[in-house]
PDB file of C-alpha atoms and ligand atoms in Angstrom:
ATOM      1  CA  MET A   1     152.260 261.811 174.993  1.00 57.00           C
ATOM      2  CA  PRO A   2     148.883 263.778 176.062  1.00 67.00           C
ATOM      3  CA  ALA A   3     145.750 261.646 176.085  1.00 85.00           C
ATOM      4  CA  LEU A   4     143.752 261.469 172.360  1.00 90.00           C
ATOM      5  CA  ALA A   5     140.270 262.665 172.287  1.00 91.00           C
ATOM      6  CA  HIS A   6     137.194 260.002 172.921  1.00 90.00           C
ATOM      7  CA  LYS A   7     135.846 259.334 169.151  1.00 89.00           C
ATOM      8  CA  ILE A   8     132.038 258.624 169.436  1.00 86.00           C
ATOM      9  CA  GLY A   9     131.143 257.685 165.526  1.00 83.00           C
ATOM     10  CA  SER A  10     132.267 260.940 163.765  1.00 83.00           C
ATOM     11  CA  LEU A  11     132.436 263.241 166.558  1.00 90.00           C
ATOM     12  CA  LEU A  12     135.308 263.833 168.785  1.00 94.00           C
ATOM     13  CA  PHE A  13     135.286 264.946 172.937  1.00 95.00           C
ATOM     14  CA  CYS A  14     137.903 266.081 175.133  1.00 96.00           C
ATOM     15  CA  PRO A  15     139.726 263.423 177.179  1.00 95.00           C
ATOM     16  CA  ASN A  16     139.541 265.577 179.720  1.00 95.00           C
ATOM     17  CA  CYS A  17     136.383 267.084 180.400  1.00 96.00           C
ATOM     18  CA  GLY A  18     134.592 265.377 177.947  1.00 95.00           C
ATOM     19  CA  THR A  19     133.640 268.665 176.055  1.00 95.00           C
ATOM     20  CA  LEU A  20     132.552 267.802 172.114  1.00 95.00           C
ATOM     21  CA  LEU A  21     135.803 269.493 170.643  1.00 94.00           C
ATOM     22  CA  SER A  22     134.945 271.254 167.296  1.00 91.00           C
ATOM     23  CA  LEU A  23     136.250 270.691 163.671  1.00 89.00           C
ATOM     24  CA  PRO A  24     139.285 271.878 162.957  1.00 88.00           C
ATOM     25  CA  LYS A  25     140.132 275.357 160.593  1.00 84.00           C
ATOM     26  CA  ASP A  26     141.533 274.954 157.539  1.00 83.00           C
ATOM     27  CA  GLY A  27     145.538 275.085 158.023  1.00 84.00           C
ATOM     28  CA  GLU A  28     145.420 274.546 161.661  1.00 87.00           C
ATOM     29  CA  PRO A  29     147.578 271.186 162.820  1.00 91.00           C
ATOM     30  CA  MET A  30     145.776 271.870 166.532  1.00 92.00           C
ATOM     31  CA  VAL A  31     142.204 271.541 167.737  1.00 93.00           C
ATOM     32  CA  THR A  32     141.967 273.421 171.028  1.00 94.00           C
ATOM     33  CA  CYS A  33     139.582 272.247 173.870  1.00 95.00           C
ATOM     34  CA  GLU A  34     137.516 275.393 174.397  1.00 94.00           C
ATOM     35  CA  ARG A  35     136.719 275.123 178.251  1.00 95.00           C
ATOM     36  CA  CYS A  36     140.468 273.262 179.689  1.00 97.00           C
ATOM     37  CA  ASN A  37     142.770 274.339 176.607  1.00 95.00           C
ATOM     38  CA  HIS A  38     143.581 270.463 175.734  1.00 95.00           C
ATOM     39  CA  GLU A  39     144.840 270.723 172.280  1.00 94.00           C
ATOM     40  CA  GLU A  40     144.028 267.885 170.215  1.00 94.00           C
ATOM     41  CA  PRO A  41     145.893 266.989 166.474  1.00 92.00           C
ATOM     42  CA  ALA A  42     143.779 267.684 163.831  1.00 90.00           C
ATOM     43  CA  THR A  43     145.020 264.776 162.256  1.00 88.00           C
ATOM     44  CA  SER A  44     142.369 262.496 164.592  1.00 88.00           C
ATOM     45  CA  TYR A  45     139.720 264.625 162.718  1.00 82.00           C
ATOM     46  CA  GLU A  46     141.108 263.196 159.380  1.00 76.00           C
ATOM     47  CA  ASN A  47     141.037 259.853 160.705  1.00 66.00           C
ATOM     48  CA  ILE A  48     137.729 259.783 161.450  1.00 66.00           C
ATOM     49  CA  GLU A  49     136.270 262.105 158.097  1.00 54.00           C
ATOM     50  CA  ILE A  50     138.323 259.119 155.841  1.00 47.00           C
ATOM     51  CA  THR A  51     136.218 256.095 157.297  1.00 47.00           C
ATOM     52  CA  THR A  52     132.854 258.355 157.399  1.00 47.00           C
ATOM     53  CA  ARG A  53     133.395 259.937 154.505  1.00 47.00           C
ATOM     54  CA  SER A  54     129.363 260.002 152.599  1.00 52.00           C
ATOM     55  CA  HIS A  55     130.585 259.220 149.091  1.00 52.00           C
ATOM     56  CA  PRO A  56     133.943 256.980 150.138  1.00 50.00           C
ATOM     57  CA  GLU A  57     134.403 257.165 145.837  1.00 53.00           C
ATOM     58  CA  ALA A  58     136.283 260.440 146.594  1.00 53.00           C
ATOM     59  CA  PHE A  59     139.987 258.924 147.492  1.00 54.00           C
ATOM     60  CA  PRO A  60     139.634 256.152 145.365  1.00 58.00           C
ATOM     61  CA  SER A  61     139.310 257.939 142.294  1.00 57.00           C
ATOM     62  CA  ALA A  62     142.088 260.373 143.046  1.00 56.00           C
ATOM     63  CA  LEU A  63     144.486 257.094 143.318  1.00 57.00           C
ATOM     64  CA  ARG A  64     143.097 255.865 139.803  1.00 57.00           C
ATOM     65  CA  GLN A  65     143.679 259.133 138.329  1.00 56.00           C
ATOM     66  CA  LYS A  66     147.147 259.287 139.514  1.00 55.00           C
ATOM     67  CA  ARG A  67     148.134 256.031 138.223  1.00 54.00           C
ATOM     68  CA  LYS A  68     146.552 256.704 134.518  1.00 51.00           C
ATOM     69  CA  THR A  69     149.015 259.731 134.328  1.00 49.00           C
ATOM     70  CA  GLN A  70     151.671 257.104 135.248  1.00 48.00           C
ATOM     71  CA  THR A  71     150.796 255.268 132.588  1.00 45.00           C
ATOM     72  CA  LYS A  72     150.472 258.178 130.102  1.00 47.00           C
ATOM     73  CA  ILE A  73     153.601 259.201 131.049  1.00 45.00           C
ATOM     74  CA  HIS A  74     155.465 255.978 130.645  1.00 48.00           C
ATOM     75  CA  GLN A  75     153.939 255.552 126.781  1.00 51.00           C
ATOM     76  CA  GLY A  76     154.882 258.830 125.942  1.00 55.00           C
ATOM     77  CA  LYS A  77     158.307 257.839 125.078  1.00 68.00           C
ATOM     78  CA  VAL A  78     158.473 257.999 121.229  1.00 80.00           C
ATOM     79  CA  LEU A  79     161.289 256.776 118.806  1.00 86.00           C
ATOM     80  CA  PRO A  80     162.296 259.020 116.058  1.00 92.00           C
ATOM     81  CA  LYS A  81     161.195 258.193 112.718  1.00 94.00           C
ATOM     82  CA  VAL A  82     164.424 257.742 110.090  1.00 94.00           C
ATOM     83  CA  SER A  83     164.284 257.399 106.262  1.00 95.00           C
ATOM     84  CA  GLU A  84     165.221 253.698 106.300  1.00 95.00           C
ATOM     85  CA  LYS A  85     163.674 251.344 103.709  1.00 96.00           C
ATOM     86  CA  CYS A  86     161.459 248.461 105.106  1.00 97.00           C
ATOM     87  CA  PRO A  87     162.721 244.653 103.625  1.00 96.00           C
ATOM     88  CA  ALA A  88     159.411 243.352 104.060  1.00 96.00           C
ATOM     89  CA  CYS A  89     157.324 246.292 102.354  1.00 98.00           C
ATOM     90  CA  GLY A  90     159.330 248.658 101.243  1.00 97.00           C
ATOM     91  CA  HIS A  91     158.164 251.622 103.256  1.00 97.00           C
ATOM     92  CA  LEU A  92     160.573 254.157 103.554  1.00 97.00           C
ATOM     93  CA  GLU A  93     160.473 255.161 106.826  1.00 97.00           C
ATOM     94  CA  ALA A  94     161.150 253.431 110.333  1.00 97.00           C
ATOM     95  CA  PHE A  95     161.411 253.735 113.974  1.00 96.00           C
ATOM     96  CA  TYR A  96     164.818 254.339 114.957  1.00 94.00           C
ATOM     97  CA  GLU A  97     166.450 252.954 118.217  1.00 92.00           C
ATOM     98  CA  GLU A  98     170.001 253.003 119.168  1.00 88.00           C
ATOM     99  CA  LYS A  99     170.786 250.088 121.501  1.00 84.00           C
ATOM    100  CA  GLN A 100     174.574 250.326 123.363  1.00 79.00           C
ATOM    101  CA  MET A 101     175.927 246.402 123.701  1.00 69.00           C
ATOM    102  CA  ARG A 102     177.385 245.474 127.555  1.00 71.00           C
ATOM    103  CA  SER A 103     181.305 246.414 126.241  1.00 68.00           C
ATOM    104  CA  ALA A 104     182.363 249.011 124.779  1.00 64.00           C
ATOM    105  CA  ASP A 105     184.160 247.535 121.761  1.00 70.00           C
ATOM    106  CA  GLU A 106     181.211 245.458 120.284  1.00 70.00           C
ATOM    107  CA  GLY A 107     179.720 249.292 119.594  1.00 77.00           C
ATOM    108  CA  SER A 108     176.082 249.671 119.299  1.00 84.00           C
ATOM    109  CA  THR A 109     173.081 248.073 117.248  1.00 89.00           C
ATOM    110  CA  ILE A 110     170.629 250.421 115.564  1.00 91.00           C
ATOM    111  CA  LEU A 111     167.080 248.452 115.884  1.00 93.00           C
ATOM    112  CA  TYR A 112     164.638 249.630 113.226  1.00 96.00           C
ATOM    113  CA  THR A 113     160.726 249.460 113.077  1.00 96.00           C
ATOM    114  CA  CYS A 114     158.435 249.546 110.085  1.00 97.00           C
ATOM    115  CA  VAL A 115     156.024 252.013 110.118  1.00 96.00           C
ATOM    116  CA  SER A 116     154.089 251.015 107.860  1.00 96.00           C
ATOM    117  CA  CYS A 117     153.928 247.128 108.512  1.00 98.00           C
ATOM    118  CA  LYS A 118     155.577 246.682 112.391  1.00 96.00           C
ATOM    119  CA  HIS A 119     158.215 245.152 111.110  1.00 97.00           C
ATOM    120  CA  GLY A 120     162.052 244.940 112.951  1.00 96.00           C
ATOM    121  CA  TRP A 121     164.781 244.924 112.172  1.00 95.00           C
ATOM    122  CA  ARG A 122     168.137 245.518 113.712  1.00 93.00           C
ATOM    123  CA  ILE A 123     171.721 246.924 112.043  1.00 90.00           C
ATOM    124  CA  ASN A 124     174.990 245.815 114.252  1.00 84.00           C
ATOM    125  CA  ASN A 125     177.284 249.499 114.032  1.00 73.00           C
TER     126      ASN A 125
HETATM  127 ZN1   ZN B   1     138.410 269.664 177.940  1.00 96.74          ZN
HETATM  128 ZN1   ZN B   2     156.991 247.277 106.296  1.00 96.74          ZN
END
């Protein structure tokens, strides 16, 4: 393992000759020392950038955004609606969900949820 650069504040200095290393260019994995050609991985700079970022909110907000999107996908499950009379309020539309029972000969259970009053009931096949 080659020696890593010395970190002083947000600056990196070459471990061999002490020269200030320049910022990595976009897409380049290494920063090369101008004086001795020491190669410093650009990831050393990434660690520094995160801890000294003037807007620390930038990173956590990206995480929040991701969580929000996942929740949206989870809630995006929409049950099909069927024409079924609600025994509680007489409304003629209900959400339909079929649940398979543990063993095959028990058949399946249809779960209905009234669109109007949210009353739930089930019918065994
Ligand atoms: Zn150097
Ligand atoms: Zn109802």
